[in-house]
Amino acid sequence: MTGIEYDLDMDEMTVHGQKVQLMLMSISSALEAFINFISNRPTNPILVGHNIVRFDNPILRNATANCGQLELLENSVNLCIDTLQAFRSKYQGLKSYKQQRLVSMFIGVHYKAHDAIQDTIHLKMLFQQKIRLDEMMEYTTRF
């Protein structure tokens, strides 16, 4: 469905048939680097994601708790904005709210979803073009 597959026997991941180069870093080290990155901002950042409340946040909270870093994360992030909730509320009645489809429909750009960099770039474009600044707080929740 997502195009992401992991072969246990070969110990490799593919996305749409293309092998993914895995960067070997422990989860703890990756989380520490992420927390260091966001905690060095002048103000606590607001995390923005498509389905962040139901998907990303639980995973991030669980992983940081397991690594003993949850308190550091909570001290670094105050709020999050779920663009899935925002688009469902603002643009009711669409057949699909998948990020890739929304980008195609509203911006006219087609890209391969589930590539972290491409997803981030296109979500930023979509969010900035279709959700007004004064509307953001309506879709903001505590981390």
PDB file of C-alpha atoms in Angstrom:
ATOM      1  CA  MET A   1       0.000   0.000   0.000  1.00  0.00           C
ATOM      2  CA  THR A   2       2.747   2.506   0.922  1.00  0.00           C
ATOM      3  CA  GLY A   3       5.397   1.013  -1.330  1.00  0.00           C
ATOM      4  CA  ILE A   4       7.631   0.441   1.694  1.00  0.00           C
ATOM      5  CA  GLU A   5       8.821  -3.138   2.153  1.00  0.00           C
ATOM      6  CA  TYR A   6      11.347  -4.777   4.441  1.00  0.00           C
ATOM      7  CA  ASP A   7      12.880  -8.151   3.619  1.00  0.00           C
ATOM      8  CA  LEU A   8      13.979  -9.877   6.833  1.00  0.00           C
ATOM      9  CA  ASP A   9      15.997 -12.522   4.995  1.00  0.00           C
ATOM     10  CA  MET A  10      17.965  -9.964   2.976  1.00  0.00           C
ATOM     11  CA  ASP A  11      17.904  -7.373   5.784  1.00  0.00           C
ATOM     12  CA  GLU A  12      17.014  -4.601   3.350  1.00  0.00           C
ATOM     13  CA  MET A  13      14.307  -2.039   2.901  1.00  0.00           C
ATOM     14  CA  THR A  14      12.869  -0.928  -0.415  1.00  0.00           C
ATOM     15  CA  VAL A  15      10.527   1.903  -1.358  1.00  0.00           C
ATOM     16  CA  HIS A  16       8.667   1.361  -4.621  1.00  0.00           C
ATOM     17  CA  GLY A  17      11.226  -1.316  -5.488  1.00  0.00           C
ATOM     18  CA  GLN A  18      14.265   0.919  -4.899  1.00  0.00           C
ATOM     19  CA  LYS A  19      16.729  -0.216  -2.230  1.00  0.00           C
ATOM     20  CA  VAL A  20      17.031   2.226   0.671  1.00  0.00           C
ATOM     21  CA  GLN A  21      20.479   2.997   2.007  1.00  0.00           C
ATOM     22  CA  LEU A  22      20.122   2.521   5.733  1.00  0.00           C
ATOM     23  CA  MET A  23      22.079   4.839   7.989  1.00  0.00           C
ATOM     24  CA  LEU A  24      23.134   2.848  10.987  1.00  0.00           C
ATOM     25  CA  MET A  25      22.440   4.880  14.089  1.00  0.00           C
ATOM     26  CA  SER A  26      20.837   3.701  17.279  1.00  0.00           C
ATOM     27  CA  ILE A  27      17.350   4.968  18.038  1.00  0.00           C
ATOM     28  CA  SER A  28      18.697   6.574  21.192  1.00  0.00           C
ATOM     29  CA  SER A  29      21.391   8.456  19.246  1.00  0.00           C
ATOM     30  CA  ALA A  30      18.925   9.553  16.573  1.00  0.00           C
ATOM     31  CA  LEU A  31      16.476  10.823  19.191  1.00  0.00           C
ATOM     32  CA  GLU A  32      19.254  12.620  21.054  1.00  0.00           C
ATOM     33  CA  ALA A  33      20.324  14.344  17.817  1.00  0.00           C
ATOM     34  CA  PHE A  34      16.710  15.305  17.068  1.00  0.00           C
ATOM     35  CA  ILE A  35      16.134  16.694  20.564  1.00  0.00           C
ATOM     36  CA  ASN A  36      19.427  18.627  20.413  1.00  0.00           C
ATOM     37  CA  PHE A  37      18.390  20.066  17.057  1.00  0.00           C
ATOM     38  CA  ILE A  38      14.964  21.264  18.215  1.00  0.00           C
ATOM     39  CA  SER A  39      16.139  22.431  21.638  1.00  0.00           C
ATOM     40  CA  ASN A  40      18.666  24.796  20.029  1.00  0.00           C
ATOM     41  CA  ARG A  41      15.881  26.914  18.497  1.00  0.00           C
ATOM     42  CA  PRO A  42      15.280  30.386  19.978  1.00  0.00           C
ATOM     43  CA  THR A  43      11.760  29.289  20.989  1.00  0.00           C
ATOM     44  CA  ASN A  44      10.209  25.870  21.407  1.00  0.00           C
ATOM     45  CA  PRO A  45       9.184  24.677  17.955  1.00  0.00           C
ATOM     46  CA  ILE A  46       5.743  23.553  16.880  1.00  0.00           C
ATOM     47  CA  LEU A  47       5.931  20.151  15.200  1.00  0.00           C
ATOM     48  CA  VAL A  48       3.815  19.945  12.043  1.00  0.00           C
ATOM     49  CA  GLY A  49       2.848  16.663  10.436  1.00  0.00           C
ATOM     50  CA  HIS A  50       0.162  14.919   8.431  1.00  0.00           C
ATOM     51  CA  ASN A  51      -1.560  12.619  10.942  1.00  0.00           C
ATOM     52  CA  ILE A  52       1.003  13.592  13.569  1.00  0.00           C
ATOM     53  CA  VAL A  53      -1.436  13.259  16.482  1.00  0.00           C
ATOM     54  CA  ARG A  54      -2.450   9.651  15.821  1.00  0.00           C
ATOM     55  CA  PHE A  55       0.708   8.310  14.154  1.00  0.00           C
ATOM     56  CA  ASP A  56       3.958  10.221  14.697  1.00  0.00           C
ATOM     57  CA  ASN A  57       3.462  11.523  18.234  1.00  0.00           C
ATOM     58  CA  PRO A  58       2.682   8.146  19.861  1.00  0.00           C
ATOM     59  CA  ILE A  59       5.721   6.592  18.178  1.00  0.00           C
ATOM     60  CA  LEU A  60       7.960   9.513  19.138  1.00  0.00           C
ATOM     61  CA  ARG A  61       6.689   9.589  22.730  1.00  0.00           C
ATOM     62  CA  ASN A  62       7.093   5.819  23.124  1.00  0.00           C
ATOM     63  CA  ALA A  63      10.593   5.780  21.628  1.00  0.00           C
ATOM     64  CA  THR A  64      11.808   8.686  23.743  1.00  0.00           C
ATOM     65  CA  ALA A  65      10.257   7.161  26.871  1.00  0.00           C
ATOM     66  CA  ASN A  66      12.023   3.845  26.159  1.00  0.00           C
ATOM     67  CA  CYS A  67      15.323   5.722  25.791  1.00  0.00           C
ATOM     68  CA  GLY A  68      14.783   7.834  28.909  1.00  0.00           C
ATOM     69  CA  GLN A  69      14.506  11.044  26.866  1.00  0.00           C
ATOM     70  CA  LEU A  70      10.776  11.823  27.050  1.00  0.00           C
ATOM     71  CA  GLU A  71      11.183  14.667  29.538  1.00  0.00           C
ATOM     72  CA  LEU A  72      13.849  16.286  27.346  1.00  0.00           C
ATOM     73  CA  LEU A  73      11.511  16.083  24.351  1.00  0.00           C
ATOM     74  CA  GLU A  74       8.550  17.459  26.287  1.00  0.00           C
ATOM     75  CA  ASN A  75      10.684  20.380  27.475  1.00  0.00           C
ATOM     76  CA  SER A  76      11.684  21.115  23.868  1.00  0.00           C
ATOM     77  CA  VAL A  77       8.285  20.920  22.137  1.00  0.00           C
ATOM     78  CA  ASN A  78       5.124  22.639  23.278  1.00  0.00           C
ATOM     79  CA  LEU A  79       2.665  22.131  20.471  1.00  0.00           C
ATOM     80  CA  CYS A  80       1.981  20.283  17.259  1.00  0.00           C
ATOM     81  CA  ILE A  81      -0.253  20.892  14.261  1.00  0.00           C
ATOM     82  CA  ASP A  82      -1.925  17.961  12.525  1.00  0.00           C
ATOM     83  CA  THR A  83      -2.404  18.908   8.880  1.00  0.00           C
ATOM     84  CA  LEU A  84      -4.651  15.878   8.320  1.00  0.00           C
ATOM     85  CA  GLN A  85      -7.113  17.260  10.885  1.00  0.00           C
ATOM     86  CA  ALA A  86      -6.776  20.740   9.389  1.00  0.00           C
ATOM     87  CA  PHE A  87      -7.570  19.579   5.854  1.00  0.00           C
ATOM     88  CA  ARG A  88     -10.447  17.349   6.978  1.00  0.00           C
ATOM     89  CA  SER A  89     -11.965  20.313   8.799  1.00  0.00           C
ATOM     90  CA  LYS A  90     -11.321  23.022   6.211  1.00  0.00           C
ATOM     91  CA  TYR A  91     -11.962  20.985   3.046  1.00  0.00           C
ATOM     92  CA  GLN A  92     -14.802  18.649   3.970  1.00  0.00           C
ATOM     93  CA  GLY A  93     -16.080  16.040   1.543  1.00  0.00           C
ATOM     94  CA  LEU A  94     -12.892  15.179  -0.309  1.00  0.00           C
ATOM     95  CA  LYS A  95     -12.515  11.556  -1.430  1.00  0.00           C
ATOM     96  CA  SER A  96      -9.031  11.305   0.029  1.00  0.00           C
ATOM     97  CA  TYR A  97      -6.948  13.245   2.512  1.00  0.00           C
ATOM     98  CA  LYS A  98      -3.677  11.469   1.779  1.00  0.00           C
ATOM     99  CA  GLN A  99      -0.892  14.014   1.699  1.00  0.00           C
ATOM    100  CA  GLN A 100       0.267  13.039  -1.781  1.00  0.00           C
ATOM    101  CA  ARG A 101      -3.275  13.454  -3.146  1.00  0.00           C
ATOM    102  CA  LEU A 102      -3.767  16.834  -1.442  1.00  0.00           C
ATOM    103  CA  VAL A 103      -0.479  18.115  -2.881  1.00  0.00           C
ATOM    104  CA  SER A 104      -1.526  16.936  -6.327  1.00  0.00           C
ATOM    105  CA  MET A 105      -5.026  18.409  -6.035  1.00  0.00           C
ATOM    106  CA  PHE A 106      -4.188  21.775  -4.480  1.00  0.00           C
ATOM    107  CA  ILE A 107      -0.686  22.516  -5.780  1.00  0.00           C
ATOM    108  CA  GLY A 108      -0.614  20.462  -8.965  1.00  0.00           C
ATOM    109  CA  VAL A 109       2.630  18.708  -8.059  1.00  0.00           C
ATOM    110  CA  HIS A 110       3.171  14.953  -8.215  1.00  0.00           C
ATOM    111  CA  TYR A 111       5.876  13.345  -6.098  1.00  0.00           C
ATOM    112  CA  LYS A 112       6.762   9.987  -4.552  1.00  0.00           C
ATOM    113  CA  ALA A 113       5.283   9.810  -1.078  1.00  0.00           C
ATOM    114  CA  HIS A 114       6.990   8.233   1.938  1.00  0.00           C
ATOM    115  CA  ASP A 115      10.331   9.850   1.201  1.00  0.00           C
ATOM    116  CA  ALA A 116      11.024  11.883   4.333  1.00  0.00           C
ATOM    117  CA  ILE A 117      12.615  14.837   2.568  1.00  0.00           C
ATOM    118  CA  GLN A 118      10.049  14.975  -0.244  1.00  0.00           C
ATOM    119  CA  ASP A 119       7.152  14.546   2.192  1.00  0.00           C
ATOM    120  CA  THR A 120       8.494  17.402   4.328  1.00  0.00           C
ATOM    121  CA  ILE A 121       9.076  19.761   1.401  1.00  0.00           C
ATOM    122  CA  HIS A 122       5.638  19.142  -0.063  1.00  0.00           C
ATOM    123  CA  LEU A 123       3.790  19.262   3.258  1.00  0.00           C
ATOM    124  CA  LYS A 124       5.386  22.648   3.932  1.00  0.00           C
ATOM    125  CA  MET A 125       4.257  23.916   0.516  1.00  0.00           C
ATOM    126  CA  LEU A 126       0.745  22.562   1.005  1.00  0.00           C
ATOM    127  CA  PHE A 127       0.381  23.908   4.516  1.00  0.00           C
ATOM    128  CA  GLN A 128       1.750  27.362   3.708  1.00  0.00           C
ATOM    129  CA  GLN A 129      -0.444  27.741   0.626  1.00  0.00           C
ATOM    130  CA  LYS A 130      -3.741  26.334   1.917  1.00  0.00           C
ATOM    131  CA  ILE A 131      -3.900  27.057   5.666  1.00  0.00           C
ATOM    132  CA  ARG A 132      -3.833  30.717   6.700  1.00  0.00           C
ATOM    133  CA  LEU A 133      -1.612  31.778   9.584  1.00  0.00           C
ATOM    134  CA  ASP A 134      -4.609  32.889  11.639  1.00  0.00           C
ATOM    135  CA  GLU A 135      -6.167  29.423  11.238  1.00  0.00           C
ATOM    136  CA  MET A 136      -3.169  27.507  12.571  1.00  0.00           C
ATOM    137  CA  MET A 137      -4.087  27.765  16.235  1.00  0.00           C
ATOM    138  CA  GLU A 138      -7.399  26.028  15.514  1.00  0.00           C
ATOM    139  CA  TYR A 139      -5.464  22.887  14.556  1.00  0.00           C
ATOM    140  CA  THR A 140      -2.812  23.116  17.275  1.00  0.00           C
ATOM    141  CA  THR A 141      -2.699  20.568  20.092  1.00  0.00           C
ATOM    142  CA  ARG A 142      -0.390  19.954  23.020  1.00  0.00           C
ATOM    143  CA  PHE A 143       2.447  17.564  22.274  1.00  0.00           C
TER     144      PHE A 143
END
